[in-house]
Amino acid sequence: MNQKYVMALVDDDAFCIRADGMNVASFIKEYGELEDIAIMTMHRYPLLNTRGGFVDRCFDQEYLAKQLLPCLIPIQQEQIPPAEIDYLKSWDLLPENAAPVPDWDCDKGHGIWNLDIPKPDHEWSAAEEWPEEENMEDEGIEP
């Protein structure tokens, strides 16, 4: 997998975490027993999801087999402790090219959607402009 960071969604909370196998495995161990997790790219393409602390679907099978499971299985079997999770603490700390176009088949519906979805044609960057939150008062709407 060519992603440096991924988004991990747990219940209503979103985290940006380093995408290496040990970090993702430690995140799954930390949060997965309490809630289901969805992990996706910064482009919002699904990478994997969990149910009850176990991987349910993973759309990058090479990442699953070579990076994630070699770390996750020993952690789940308590052979090794989980590592301290590396969270992105500020968008300013995001490295250059942290979210390139995914190198796996991310543009297929994989049973989630009925149609193929367009694959991104550009890299995501922290320098991209985020839409400003609309101020309800400016629109004449009382909060």
Coordinates of C-alpha atoms in Angstrom, one line a residue:
M1 CA 0.0 0.0 0.0
N2 CA 1.3 3.4 -0.9
Q3 CA -0.6 5.5 1.7
K4 CA 1.4 7.1 4.5
Y5 CA -1.6 8.1 6.6
V6 CA -5.2 6.8 6.6
M7 CA -8.5 7.9 8.3
A8 CA -9.9 5.6 10.9
L9 CA -13.5 6.1 11.8
V10 CA -14.7 4.8 15.2
D11 CA -18.4 5.5 16.1
D12 CA -18.6 9.3 15.5
D13 CA -14.9 10.0 15.9
A14 CA -12.3 10.3 13.1
F15 CA -8.6 9.8 13.6
C16 CA -5.7 10.3 11.2
I17 CA -3.2 7.5 11.8
R18 CA 0.1 6.4 10.2
A19 CA -0.7 3.6 7.7
D20 CA 2.0 1.0 8.5
G21 CA 0.8 -2.5 9.6
M22 CA 1.9 -2.2 13.3
N23 CA 0.2 1.1 13.8
V24 CA -3.1 0.0 12.2
A25 CA -3.0 -3.3 14.1
S26 CA -2.4 -1.4 17.4
F27 CA -5.3 0.9 16.5
I28 CA -7.6 -2.1 15.8
K29 CA -6.6 -3.6 19.2
E30 CA -7.2 -0.4 21.0
Y31 CA -10.6 0.5 19.6
G32 CA -11.9 -2.6 17.8
E33 CA -13.2 -4.6 20.7
L34 CA -15.5 -1.7 21.6
E35 CA -16.7 -0.5 18.3
D36 CA -16.5 -1.4 14.6
I37 CA -13.9 0.5 12.7
A38 CA -13.8 1.8 9.1
I39 CA -10.4 2.7 7.7
M40 CA -10.1 4.6 4.5
T41 CA -7.7 6.8 2.4
M42 CA -7.7 10.5 2.6
H43 CA -9.6 10.3 -0.7
R44 CA -12.2 8.4 1.3
Y45 CA -11.8 5.2 -0.5
P46 CA -12.3 2.2 1.7
L47 CA -9.3 0.2 2.8
L48 CA -10.7 -2.1 5.5
N49 CA -13.4 -2.4 8.1
T50 CA -13.5 -4.4 11.4
R51 CA -16.2 -6.1 13.3
G52 CA -15.7 -7.1 17.0
G53 CA -11.9 -6.4 16.8
F54 CA -11.3 -8.6 13.7
V55 CA -10.9 -7.6 10.0
D56 CA -14.1 -8.0 8.2
R57 CA -13.2 -6.8 4.7
C58 CA -9.9 -5.5 3.3
F59 CA -9.7 -4.2 -0.2
D60 CA -5.9 -4.3 -0.5
Q61 CA -5.2 -8.0 -0.1
E62 CA -1.4 -7.5 -0.4
Y63 CA -1.4 -5.0 2.5
L64 CA -3.6 -7.4 4.5
A65 CA -1.3 -10.4 3.9
K66 CA 2.1 -8.7 4.1
Q67 CA 1.8 -5.8 6.5
L68 CA -1.3 -6.0 8.7
L69 CA -1.9 -9.6 9.6
P70 CA 1.8 -10.3 10.5
C71 CA 1.3 -7.6 13.2
L72 CA -2.3 -8.0 14.1
I73 CA -2.4 -11.7 14.8
P74 CA 0.4 -11.7 17.4
I75 CA -1.2 -8.7 19.1
Q76 CA -4.6 -10.4 19.2
Q77 CA -3.0 -13.6 20.5
E78 CA -1.2 -11.5 23.2
Q79 CA 2.2 -12.7 21.9
I80 CA 3.4 -9.1 21.6
P81 CA 2.0 -5.9 23.0
P82 CA 0.4 -3.3 20.8
A83 CA 2.6 -0.3 19.9
E84 CA 1.9 3.2 20.9
I85 CA -0.4 4.5 18.2
D86 CA 1.0 7.2 15.9
Y87 CA -1.8 9.8 15.4
L88 CA -1.4 12.8 13.2
K89 CA -1.7 15.7 15.7
S90 CA -1.9 18.6 13.2
W91 CA -2.5 18.9 9.4
D92 CA 0.7 20.9 9.3
L93 CA 2.7 17.8 10.3
L94 CA 1.4 15.8 7.3
P95 CA 4.3 14.8 5.2
E96 CA 4.6 15.6 1.5
N97 CA 2.6 13.2 -0.7
A98 CA 0.9 11.6 2.3
A99 CA -2.0 10.4 0.3
P100 CA -1.1 9.5 -3.3
V101 CA -3.6 7.9 -5.6
P102 CA -4.2 4.4 -4.1
D103 CA -2.1 1.7 -5.7
W104 CA -4.7 -1.0 -5.2
D105 CA -8.0 -1.6 -7.0
C106 CA -9.9 1.0 -5.0
D107 CA -12.2 2.1 -7.8
K108 CA -14.5 -1.0 -7.8
G109 CA -17.6 -1.2 -5.8
H110 CA -16.5 -4.3 -3.9
G111 CA -20.1 -5.1 -3.1
I112 CA -20.5 -1.9 -1.2
W113 CA -21.8 0.1 -4.2
N114 CA -23.5 -1.2 -7.2
L115 CA -21.4 0.9 -9.6
D116 CA -17.7 1.4 -10.0
I117 CA -16.6 4.7 -8.5
P118 CA -14.0 7.0 -10.1
K119 CA -10.5 6.5 -9.0
P120 CA -8.8 9.8 -7.9
D121 CA -6.6 11.4 -10.5
H122 CA -4.6 13.5 -8.1
E123 CA -2.8 13.3 -4.8
W124 CA -4.4 14.6 -1.7
S125 CA -2.4 17.3 0.1
A126 CA -2.8 19.0 3.4
A127 CA -2.2 22.2 1.5
E128 CA -5.6 21.8 -0.3
E129 CA -8.2 24.4 0.8
W130 CA -10.7 23.0 3.2
P131 CA -14.2 24.5 2.7
E132 CA -14.9 27.1 5.4
E133 CA -17.7 26.2 7.7
E134 CA -20.8 28.1 6.9
N135 CA -21.9 30.5 9.6
M136 CA -25.6 30.0 10.2
E137 CA -26.0 33.5 11.4
D138 CA -24.6 34.9 8.1
E139 CA -27.4 33.0 6.4
G140 CA -30.1 34.6 8.6
I141 CA -30.7 31.3 10.4
E142 CA -30.9 31.3 14.2
P143 CA -28.7 28.6 15.8

